[in-house]
Amino acid sequence: MTVQSTRAERVSAPAGSVEFDADVLIVGGGPAGTWAAISAAERGARVVLADKGFCGTSGATAAAGTGVWYVDPEPALREAAMANREKLGGHLQDRRWMARVLDRTYEQSNRLADWGYPYPVDDNGKSQRNSLQGPEYMRLMRKRTKQAGVTILDHSPALELLVDEKGAVAGASGLRRHKHDRWTVRARAVVIATGGCAFLSKTLGSNVLTGDGYLMAAEAGAEFSSMEFSNPYAISAAFGSVTKTLFYGWATFTYEDGSVVPGAASKGGRSAIARALTQGPVYARLDKADGDVQRQMRVSQPNFFLPFDRTGIDPFADRFPVTLRLEGTVRGTGGLRIVDDSCATTVAGLYAAGDAATRELICGGFTGGGSHNAAWAMSSGTFAGRGAADYARHAGPARGRRLSSAGTLALRQRAERSFKPAELAKAVQDEVFPYELNYFREAGRLGGSLERLDALWSEVAQADAAGADDVFRARESASMLATARWMYRSGLARQESRGMHRRDDFPDQDNRQRHYITSGGLDEVWTSVRPHAEAVYAEAAE
Amino acid sequence: MIEVIDAQRCTSCDICVNICPTNVFDKTHGIPVIARQADCQTCFLCELYCPEDALFVSPFADIPQNVDLEALRQNALLGSYRRAVGWTEETKDRRDIDRSYLLFGH
């Protein structure tokens, strides 16, 4: 079979470890990672995909399902699709990127149909392709990834990147949790598709998303963009994990005494819910959904009803307490900065895709929700997979190069202090969950939070390497800490309210700040300003 | 959080161990064990992948619950998610029933 010849090669390795020689390593097995893996393999690359959990179930999409920014290629429809969210996004989108993502999403969604994805057919006989059932979609993507000849490592969190003498990324290493050993993949290019960071908030399917890829990439020198757009919160029943905010569009929100929370709404009124929650419990009832809508909801998103059916709540008739769970950069738009059409980062050999990459190019400063993010995962996954495969073909051989490990926190012996992952994760959550810190931002509060986060960083940067049982959790909590610092430093740098970034001290949008905030750094976190693409084009035209 | 593996139904196929995205279960020589319940993110996927409807995930994400396994069996709550999404032989015609396109744009 032809696929056999393009498989990554397993090479001999010291006891307690396994080593592969590949062209492209994909870190993360959600939609972006699987599209990247398939696309790289289709270019002839030998590909390994390492997933922290199980490729096919891990990540927000598999658990939750998603809308898709799928628009028929008619100029008027495409124009409307691009125009209708530009204001929400604070006019930070890039039209050229939006157009190429719409093209690619259309093409790849149609491939899913060819591969057997059971898209629904409407009453007019038209196949409807703007929604994907998560488990169904990702089960199919795993199958196609295997069929493409990709070697999948499940339950194999990456811990750190490998770099060559020139600083180019050349693989990664990590754990195989089920085999109780370690893996190393020497590759000519790496795609980070690890998703965003939701800080272990239990928003549906997101607890594997702790920003690990950001930390690894930053240790190799990568930069970030738009990390201030990192504060979306999703509505769920107060006791539950199912965050499907769309359905709360049919809800009435009330205080304890039954009176309506003024201005509260799923869309355009979530901040009223957040403010009310700082005072006391808030309740919802989906009393605006008529019989037809109720039936459509039931068949479209069965998981939405699990918390209700299992507790005896009728969400259309009974009121139930709700909360807002932080989705961080999973539904925010910030992530690794992309420097060209192949989704390359600022580091040679390193590519980014999906939620791990910035989505400002198509979303600006406002959440892509499921829809744009799903389109981005398909498109950026494809771009990055192809880009990495092409780069690998031109880069030198992976073997024989002297490689070093780029990891820092929790991986190197420092002093006598021990690393306490659970305590660190909790300390970071205390800085990023509170609405008064993250949802409603203000210089004094952001600054105070950053002081505490920086102090935590200084402390753990001096800590010992974590033990074998702890190192995975230690790296997760360190990644959360790093992410929070890039977020808040960027939030301080944007002295206005734009997109989802709201500043109590700068409540208006400031037209002079229609630019991007770049950030990076580990011990010292920095930010700088980059002009919006249109300004760059205008300058070039002069 | 995952609360129970029904020992009467479980065939020790270990699918739940393999597919759990947060590695909550451990293999044994027989029925898998819920080894790290606190790591459960309440995503319901183990339940969905279990071919024997032997697992039950309580919808409470933060607090463990006592569940009455006999009542779950009698009320057909075991496997209810799998049936709803069309992953059983009897319900496979539901796989293309998604009507989200009628709900978007609300």
XYZ file of C-alpha atoms in Angstrom:
648
model
C 0.000 0.000 0.000
C 1.276 3.438 -0.836
C 0.477 4.918 2.550
C 2.978 2.580 4.211
C 5.888 4.242 2.469
C 4.921 7.655 3.843
C 4.458 6.574 7.435
C 6.608 8.088 10.129
C 9.381 5.760 11.114
C 9.733 4.363 14.600
C 13.381 4.405 15.569
C 15.193 2.801 18.464
C 15.177 4.775 21.673
C 16.417 4.429 25.244
C 14.411 2.241 27.609
C 11.212 3.879 28.825
C 10.791 5.918 25.673
C 9.745 5.704 22.061
C 11.131 7.784 19.213
C 9.809 8.619 15.755
C 11.382 10.171 12.708
C 8.851 12.249 10.760
C 8.526 15.157 8.385
C 5.711 16.902 10.231
C 4.573 16.640 13.837
C 1.085 17.855 14.697
C 0.520 18.637 18.367
C -3.200 18.370 19.123
C -5.908 16.194 17.595
C -9.021 18.340 17.433
C -10.425 19.690 14.161
C -7.425 21.891 13.338
C -4.917 19.163 14.167
C -6.674 16.485 12.141
C -7.149 18.770 9.127
C -3.467 19.715 9.379
C -2.417 16.065 9.612
C -4.512 15.002 6.630
C -3.363 17.991 4.563
C 0.315 17.385 5.323
C -0.027 13.667 4.536
C -1.744 14.506 1.246
C 1.362 16.536 0.378
C 3.470 13.398 0.850
C 4.764 14.165 4.331
C 5.306 11.482 6.956
C 3.148 12.721 9.813
C 2.831 12.023 13.524
C -0.077 13.497 15.475
C 0.244 13.593 19.274
C -2.906 14.261 21.254
C -3.065 15.028 24.951
C -6.260 13.006 25.245
C -7.798 10.848 22.547
C -7.847 12.156 18.985
C -11.565 12.061 18.211
C -12.931 13.026 21.618
C -10.596 15.639 23.000
C -11.203 19.335 22.592
C -14.200 21.618 22.625
C -15.607 20.544 19.261
C -15.884 16.817 19.965
C -17.855 17.345 23.141
C -19.918 20.341 22.155
C -20.535 20.346 18.409
C -20.308 23.516 16.427
C -21.803 25.811 13.850
C -19.665 26.351 10.750
C -19.124 29.572 8.814
C -20.223 27.842 5.612
C -21.433 30.244 2.945
C -22.326 29.405 -0.635
C -19.901 31.010 -3.109
C -22.289 33.704 -4.302
C -20.719 37.156 -4.208
C -23.662 38.820 -2.414
C -23.787 36.106 0.267
C -20.033 36.206 0.774
C -20.065 39.993 1.000
C -22.816 39.899 3.631
C -21.006 37.193 5.578
C -17.876 39.314 5.733
C -19.633 42.601 6.440
C -22.066 41.562 9.116
C -19.616 41.090 11.938
C -17.008 43.712 11.163
C -18.487 46.208 13.583
C -18.731 43.624 16.389
C -15.108 42.688 15.756
C -14.016 46.307 16.052
C -13.001 46.396 12.362
C -9.881 44.359 13.033
C -10.677 41.613 10.530
C -8.728 41.221 7.322
C -10.956 40.863 4.257
C -8.378 38.928 2.251
C -8.132 36.302 5.008
C -11.899 36.169 5.427
C -12.291 35.409 1.728
C -9.686 32.645 1.690
C -11.129 31.073 4.846
C -14.640 31.114 3.354
C -13.283 29.402 0.222
C -11.385 26.739 2.118
C -14.212 26.068 4.582
C -16.649 25.581 1.730
C -14.307 23.148 0.048
C -13.479 21.133 3.178
C -17.097 20.999 4.402
C -18.031 19.526 1.061
C -15.248 16.965 1.406
C -16.837 15.928 4.705
C -20.008 15.153 2.754
C -17.973 13.060 0.284
C -16.453 11.217 3.237
C -19.902 10.334 4.536
C -20.695 12.973 7.131
C -24.504 12.797 7.583
C -25.474 16.395 6.873
C -29.194 17.038 7.315
C -31.380 17.757 4.293
C -33.954 20.541 4.589
C -37.562 20.540 3.380
C -36.429 21.756 -0.044
C -34.025 18.858 -0.446
C -30.959 21.036 0.141
C -28.078 19.617 2.191
C -27.436 21.962 5.135
C -23.749 22.266 5.947
C -23.451 25.030 8.553
C -23.544 22.811 11.640
C -21.557 19.776 12.756
C -22.411 17.278 15.488
C -19.223 17.103 17.535
C -18.846 13.385 18.279
C -19.890 12.438 14.743
C -17.541 14.950 13.074
C -14.517 14.083 15.153
C -15.043 10.322 14.908
C -14.961 10.772 11.130
C -11.864 13.004 11.311
C -9.987 10.394 13.333
C -10.866 7.750 10.768
C -9.707 9.928 7.871
C -6.504 10.836 9.706
C -5.638 7.165 10.152
C -6.555 6.417 6.543
C -4.178 9.173 5.421
C -1.314 7.186 6.960
C -0.798 9.456 9.966
C 0.658 7.872 13.107
C -1.569 8.888 16.027
C -0.242 8.991 19.583
C -3.200 9.132 21.992
C -2.964 10.152 25.647
C 0.375 11.633 24.743
C 0.665 15.229 25.933
C 3.612 17.125 24.488
C 5.770 18.709 27.165
C 8.315 20.715 25.189
C 9.598 21.499 21.701
C 12.983 20.498 20.309
C 15.050 23.076 18.473
C 18.132 22.788 16.292
C 21.390 24.778 16.479
C 19.817 27.657 14.571
C 16.733 27.800 16.779
C 14.418 26.213 14.219
C 11.796 23.915 15.683
C 12.573 20.267 14.926
C 10.180 18.128 16.940
C 8.864 17.711 20.444
C 8.799 15.304 23.324
C 6.191 14.322 25.847
C 4.518 11.580 27.814
C 2.542 8.500 26.860
C 0.254 8.356 29.862
C -1.139 4.887 29.147
C 2.242 3.347 28.401
C 3.970 5.106 31.299
C 6.864 6.175 29.118
C 8.014 9.172 27.080
C 7.882 9.977 23.385
C 10.152 11.981 21.154
C 9.351 12.938 17.591
C 12.127 14.362 15.464
C 10.409 16.290 12.699
C 11.333 18.981 10.216
C 8.271 21.064 11.035
C 5.741 21.229 13.869
C 2.145 22.434 13.823
C 0.770 23.663 17.143
C -2.932 22.767 17.167
C -3.424 22.485 20.897
C -6.464 24.763 21.118
C -6.799 27.798 23.340
C -6.858 28.120 27.108
C -10.083 27.927 29.118
C -8.271 27.643 32.472
C -9.916 24.361 33.568
C -13.266 26.140 33.855
C -15.233 23.059 32.743
C -16.852 24.846 29.853
C -17.955 21.877 27.740
C -15.028 19.772 26.527
C -12.435 22.424 27.351
C -10.490 20.995 30.253
C -7.804 19.643 27.932
C -7.358 23.211 26.673
C -4.877 24.807 29.051
C -2.647 26.794 26.714
C 0.101 24.160 26.606
C 0.974 24.902 22.993
C 1.361 28.602 23.764
C 3.949 27.949 26.453
C 5.899 25.493 24.300
C 5.873 27.892 21.367
C 6.860 30.868 23.528
C 9.802 28.897 24.892
C 10.978 28.538 21.291
C 10.515 32.289 20.790
C 7.046 32.584 19.243
C 4.896 35.705 19.573
C 1.188 36.242 20.210
C -1.423 38.558 18.841
C -4.761 39.873 20.137
C -4.403 38.216 23.530
C -6.565 40.974 25.060
C -9.565 39.407 23.329
C -9.698 36.573 25.801
C -12.689 37.154 28.052
C -15.789 35.467 26.672
C -17.949 33.702 29.232
C -20.538 31.079 28.294
C -23.887 30.513 29.964
C -24.611 27.169 31.577
C -26.834 25.787 34.295
C -25.039 26.738 37.508
C -24.340 23.116 38.401
C -23.477 21.874 34.914
C -20.868 21.896 32.170
C -23.039 22.259 29.074
C -22.368 25.695 27.661
C -24.629 26.260 24.679
C -25.269 29.926 24.672
C -27.266 29.907 21.430
C -30.250 28.348 23.167
C -30.309 31.058 25.803
C -31.451 33.385 23.044
C -34.934 32.123 24.000
C -34.441 32.721 27.740
C -35.788 35.186 30.273
C -33.302 35.931 33.050
C -34.527 36.710 36.556
C -33.254 37.539 40.035
C -34.003 35.399 43.083
C -37.282 37.303 43.657
C -38.501 36.529 40.135
C -38.075 40.044 38.717
C -36.411 40.343 35.309
C -32.703 41.272 35.170
C -32.720 44.505 33.129
C -30.880 44.198 29.832
C -29.963 40.558 30.374
C -29.739 38.524 27.174
C -27.615 35.821 25.651
C -26.561 38.122 22.829
C -25.690 41.723 23.609
C -26.720 41.435 27.241
C -24.409 38.917 28.824
C -22.632 41.660 30.740
C -25.927 42.387 32.552
C -25.958 38.747 33.645
C -22.356 39.006 34.821
C -23.105 42.130 36.858
C -26.178 40.505 38.386
C -24.159 37.384 39.273
C -21.745 39.475 41.305
C -24.756 40.401 43.513
C -26.503 37.035 43.798
C -28.009 34.113 41.902
C -29.503 34.559 38.437
C -32.118 32.237 36.965
C -33.138 31.425 33.417
C -36.177 29.894 31.774
C -36.345 29.262 28.019
C -39.889 30.551 27.908
C -39.583 32.250 24.514
C -39.170 28.966 22.649
C -42.421 27.770 21.078
C -43.231 24.123 20.421
C -41.476 24.042 17.049
C -38.305 25.586 18.401
C -38.327 23.218 21.366
C -38.497 20.209 19.048
C -35.700 21.594 16.836
C -33.512 22.173 19.894
C -34.066 18.625 21.117
C -32.929 16.956 17.911
C -30.157 19.444 17.137
C -28.271 19.433 20.428
C -29.297 16.477 22.587
C -26.463 17.154 25.026
C -28.011 20.505 25.966
C -30.832 18.580 27.634
C -28.743 16.084 29.609
C -28.365 18.309 32.703
C -32.080 19.084 32.683
C -33.522 15.672 31.941
C -31.266 14.127 34.562
C -32.287 16.550 37.297
C -35.969 16.688 36.438
C -35.895 20.296 35.241
C -38.061 21.352 32.291
C -35.956 24.265 30.996
C -38.889 25.674 29.022
C -41.228 25.770 32.018
C -39.019 25.774 35.137
C -36.479 28.375 36.089
C -33.024 27.176 37.005
C -29.876 28.903 38.279
C -27.283 29.831 35.667
C -23.643 30.806 35.738
C -21.044 32.125 33.303
C -18.015 29.930 32.707
C -14.821 31.457 31.307
C -13.937 30.328 27.789
C -10.703 32.315 27.661
C -8.887 32.060 24.351
C -11.017 29.112 23.236
C -13.741 31.527 22.199
C -11.579 34.569 22.467
C -9.664 35.419 19.328
C -6.058 35.734 20.507
C -3.320 33.189 19.980
C -0.008 32.523 18.273
C 0.824 35.230 15.774
C 0.651 34.144 12.146
C 3.050 35.773 9.719
C 2.083 34.425 6.295
C -0.544 32.558 4.287
C 0.838 29.169 5.352
C 0.107 29.897 9.056
C 3.811 30.077 9.887
C 4.694 31.666 13.227
C 7.674 33.926 13.917
C 9.816 30.815 14.588
C 11.280 28.773 11.714
C 9.671 25.359 11.385
C 6.757 26.241 13.679
C 3.173 26.583 12.414
C -0.075 27.288 14.254
C -3.660 26.289 13.525
C -7.111 26.444 15.076
C -7.741 28.095 18.416
C -4.013 28.001 19.232
C -3.524 30.547 16.435
C -4.875 34.082 16.438
C -8.310 34.383 14.839
C -8.234 38.165 14.629
C -7.839 37.778 10.854
C -11.445 36.621 10.454
C -13.054 37.537 13.796
C -11.331 40.770 14.771
C -11.819 41.362 18.481
C -15.120 39.561 18.884
C -15.609 35.844 19.455
C -15.925 33.668 16.425
C -18.353 31.633 18.466
C -18.387 28.114 17.166
C -19.058 29.122 13.608
C -16.008 31.189 12.674
C -13.720 29.167 14.895
C -14.817 25.940 13.200
C -14.188 27.509 9.787
C -10.828 28.691 11.008
C -9.908 25.206 12.302
C -10.677 23.650 8.906
C -8.909 26.379 6.961
C -5.908 27.143 9.113
C -5.450 23.411 9.677
C -5.275 22.938 5.930
C -2.980 25.918 5.380
C -0.655 24.925 8.222
C -0.506 21.241 7.264
C 0.408 22.091 3.695
C 2.797 24.828 4.797
C 4.588 22.531 7.231
C 4.848 19.752 4.639
C 6.288 22.137 2.053
C 8.741 23.568 4.573
C 9.793 20.040 5.601
C 10.538 19.124 2.003
C 13.003 22.002 1.707
C 14.496 21.775 5.202
C 17.444 19.495 5.813
C 17.056 15.940 7.092
C 15.618 15.605 10.588
C 18.152 12.997 11.621
C 21.707 13.822 12.449
C 20.918 17.348 13.608
C 21.924 18.274 17.125
C 18.665 19.042 18.894
C 18.064 20.584 22.270
C 14.984 20.787 24.480
C 13.343 24.201 24.679
C 11.210 23.617 27.786
C 11.658 25.676 30.936
C 9.194 25.662 33.844
C 8.706 22.356 35.629
C 11.293 20.665 33.418
C 14.617 21.961 34.716
C 16.177 21.588 38.164
C 16.349 25.003 39.808
C 16.234 25.115 43.594
C 14.800 23.370 46.567
C 11.255 24.541 46.110
C 8.653 22.043 44.925
C 6.105 22.633 42.216
C 2.451 22.401 43.319
C 0.346 22.233 40.147
C -3.118 22.224 41.750
C -2.303 25.240 43.915
C -0.884 27.136 40.959
C -3.896 26.375 38.769
C -6.219 27.619 41.516
C -4.155 30.785 41.990
C -4.389 31.539 38.255
C -8.139 30.856 38.215
C -8.547 33.350 41.073
C -7.117 36.017 38.746
C -8.950 35.152 35.529
C -12.407 33.897 36.573
C -13.766 36.941 38.473
C -15.963 39.116 36.268
C -14.653 42.295 37.927
C -11.116 41.415 36.817
C -11.555 39.850 33.401
C -15.006 40.722 32.041
C -14.978 44.354 33.195
C -11.397 45.464 33.016
C -9.725 48.525 34.497
C -6.078 49.582 34.789
C -5.809 49.354 38.594
C -7.406 45.935 38.826
C -5.504 44.537 35.828
C -2.273 45.919 37.246
C -2.897 44.384 40.670
C -3.666 41.062 39.091
C -0.518 41.211 36.960
C 1.618 41.902 40.025
C 0.299 38.761 41.656
C 0.695 36.719 38.453
C 4.250 37.981 37.916
C 5.105 37.084 41.510
C 3.737 33.575 40.939
C 5.876 33.283 37.818
C 9.043 34.324 39.683
C 8.263 31.745 42.307
C 7.611 28.783 40.036
C 10.429 29.726 37.659
C 12.711 28.881 40.571
C 10.957 25.631 41.408
C 12.348 22.188 40.877
C 11.450 19.999 37.973
C 8.198 18.220 38.667
C 8.185 14.485 39.243
C 6.983 12.021 36.622
C 3.477 11.923 38.111
C 3.193 15.688 38.342
C 5.009 17.047 35.317
C 2.012 17.017 32.998
C -0.158 18.957 35.472
C 2.756 21.218 36.315
C 3.188 22.167 32.658
C -0.566 22.772 32.327
C -0.663 25.133 35.276
C 2.487 26.919 34.074
C 0.819 27.361 30.674
C -2.270 28.854 32.304
C -0.091 31.252 34.242
C 1.822 32.326 31.143
C -1.415 32.785 29.199
C -2.958 34.973 31.901
C 0.082 37.261 31.826
C -0.005 37.730 28.026
C -3.756 38.351 28.264
C -3.649 40.990 30.942
C -0.495 42.706 29.667
C -2.225 43.028 26.280
C -5.410 44.138 28.040
C -3.516 46.957 29.732
C -1.948 47.986 26.419
C -5.322 48.394 24.708
C -6.622 51.556 26.353
C -10.089 51.476 24.857
C -13.106 49.171 24.611
C -13.169 47.240 21.339
C -14.620 43.871 20.445
C -14.991 41.801 23.595
C -12.297 43.771 25.429
C -14.071 46.196 27.786
C -12.309 48.765 29.888
C -14.328 50.526 32.601
C -11.743 53.308 32.449
C -11.902 53.588 28.632
C -15.526 52.729 27.778
C -15.388 53.885 24.149
C -13.716 52.634 21.015
C -10.806 54.865 19.992
C -10.226 55.039 16.246
C -6.503 55.691 16.759
C -6.195 52.209 18.270
C -7.363 50.250 15.262
C -4.207 48.170 15.459
C -3.073 44.808 16.800
C -1.329 44.182 20.108
C 1.579 41.759 19.835
C 2.849 40.119 23.008
C 5.362 37.570 24.168
C 8.095 36.796 26.644
C 8.326 34.524 29.665
C 10.249 36.042 32.583
C 9.584 39.499 31.144
C 6.291 39.864 29.315
C 6.242 42.534 26.614
C 3.705 44.075 24.260
C 3.982 46.147 21.116
C 1.673 47.562 18.463
C 1.287 46.416 14.837
C -0.773 48.307 12.285
C -3.958 46.807 10.859
C -3.531 45.187 7.450
C -5.407 47.959 5.655
C -2.966 50.547 6.979
C -0.106 48.378 5.732
C -1.687 48.124 2.283
C -2.308 51.869 2.197
C 1.311 52.546 3.086
C 2.517 50.140 0.402
C 0.346 51.868 -2.193
C 1.759 55.303 -1.485
C -19.030 13.770 36.682
C -18.770 10.100 35.832
C -20.375 8.273 38.717
C -20.792 4.624 37.883
C -19.809 1.716 35.663
C -22.552 -0.881 35.750
C -20.778 -4.173 36.511
C -23.723 -6.165 35.185
C -23.436 -4.582 31.737
C -19.707 -3.838 31.388
C -17.836 -6.291 29.156
C -14.376 -4.909 30.015
C -13.850 -3.755 26.422
C -11.900 -0.736 27.789
C -13.306 1.660 25.177
C -14.040 4.188 27.931
C -10.433 3.963 29.138
C -9.159 4.585 25.631
C -11.456 7.405 24.576
C -11.801 9.496 27.756
C -10.143 12.787 26.798
C -9.074 13.508 30.368
C -7.885 9.982 31.261
C -10.272 9.403 34.131
C -10.334 5.585 33.953
C -7.733 2.901 34.543
C -7.707 -0.558 33.043
C -7.805 -3.550 35.380
C -7.931 -7.276 34.692
C -11.690 -6.912 34.729
C -13.998 -3.903 34.822
C -12.206 -0.560 34.466
C -12.123 1.708 37.494
C -12.925 5.407 37.846
C -9.431 6.264 39.016
C -9.406 10.065 38.756
C -12.994 11.251 39.117
C -11.887 14.812 39.870
C -10.385 15.012 36.364
C -13.804 14.363 34.773
C -14.943 17.381 32.754
C -18.544 16.150 32.419
C -18.440 15.921 28.629
C -20.588 12.737 28.494
C -18.391 11.196 25.771
C -17.563 7.985 27.679
C -21.262 7.338 27.962
C -21.703 7.972 24.262
C -18.939 5.576 23.241
C -19.975 2.741 25.607
C -21.574 0.037 23.421
C -23.261 -1.583 26.418
C -24.819 1.522 28.015
C -22.922 0.683 31.172
C -21.814 4.172 32.173
C -23.636 7.078 33.748
C -22.370 10.648 33.905
C -24.154 12.830 36.427
C -24.748 16.350 35.082
C -23.228 17.923 38.200
C -19.822 19.138 37.020
C -18.276 20.115 40.326
C -19.721 17.850 43.007
C -19.869 14.031 43.121
C -23.393 12.653 43.471
C -24.771 9.420 44.839
C -26.638 7.673 42.056
C -29.159 4.858 42.329
C -28.058 2.415 39.660
C -31.233 0.364 39.803
C -33.331 3.494 39.220
C -31.103 4.506 36.300
C -31.621 1.104 34.707
C -35.382 1.185 35.240
C -35.792 4.719 33.904
C -33.758 3.959 30.780
C -31.330 6.729 31.653
C -28.351 4.547 30.853
C -27.585 5.122 27.182
C -30.070 7.954 26.746
C -27.497 10.249 25.116
C -26.355 7.516 22.726
C -29.903 6.892 21.611
C -30.570 10.616 21.207
C -27.659 11.158 18.794
C -28.400 8.025 16.780
C -25.444 5.927 17.834
C -27.512 2.816 18.532
C -28.776 0.321 15.983
C -32.393 1.247 16.739
C -31.841 5.006 16.475
C -29.283 5.333 13.663
C -31.801 7.177 11.473
C -31.368 10.141 13.856
C -27.795 10.840 12.787
C -28.842 13.393 10.164
C -31.652 14.940 12.167
C -29.769 18.121 13.172
C -32.038 21.148 12.705
C -29.560 23.758 13.905
C -29.872 25.594 10.587
C -33.407 26.553 11.609
C -32.150 27.981 14.900
C -29.185 30.043 13.734
C -29.751 33.711 13.114
C -32.208 33.978 15.974
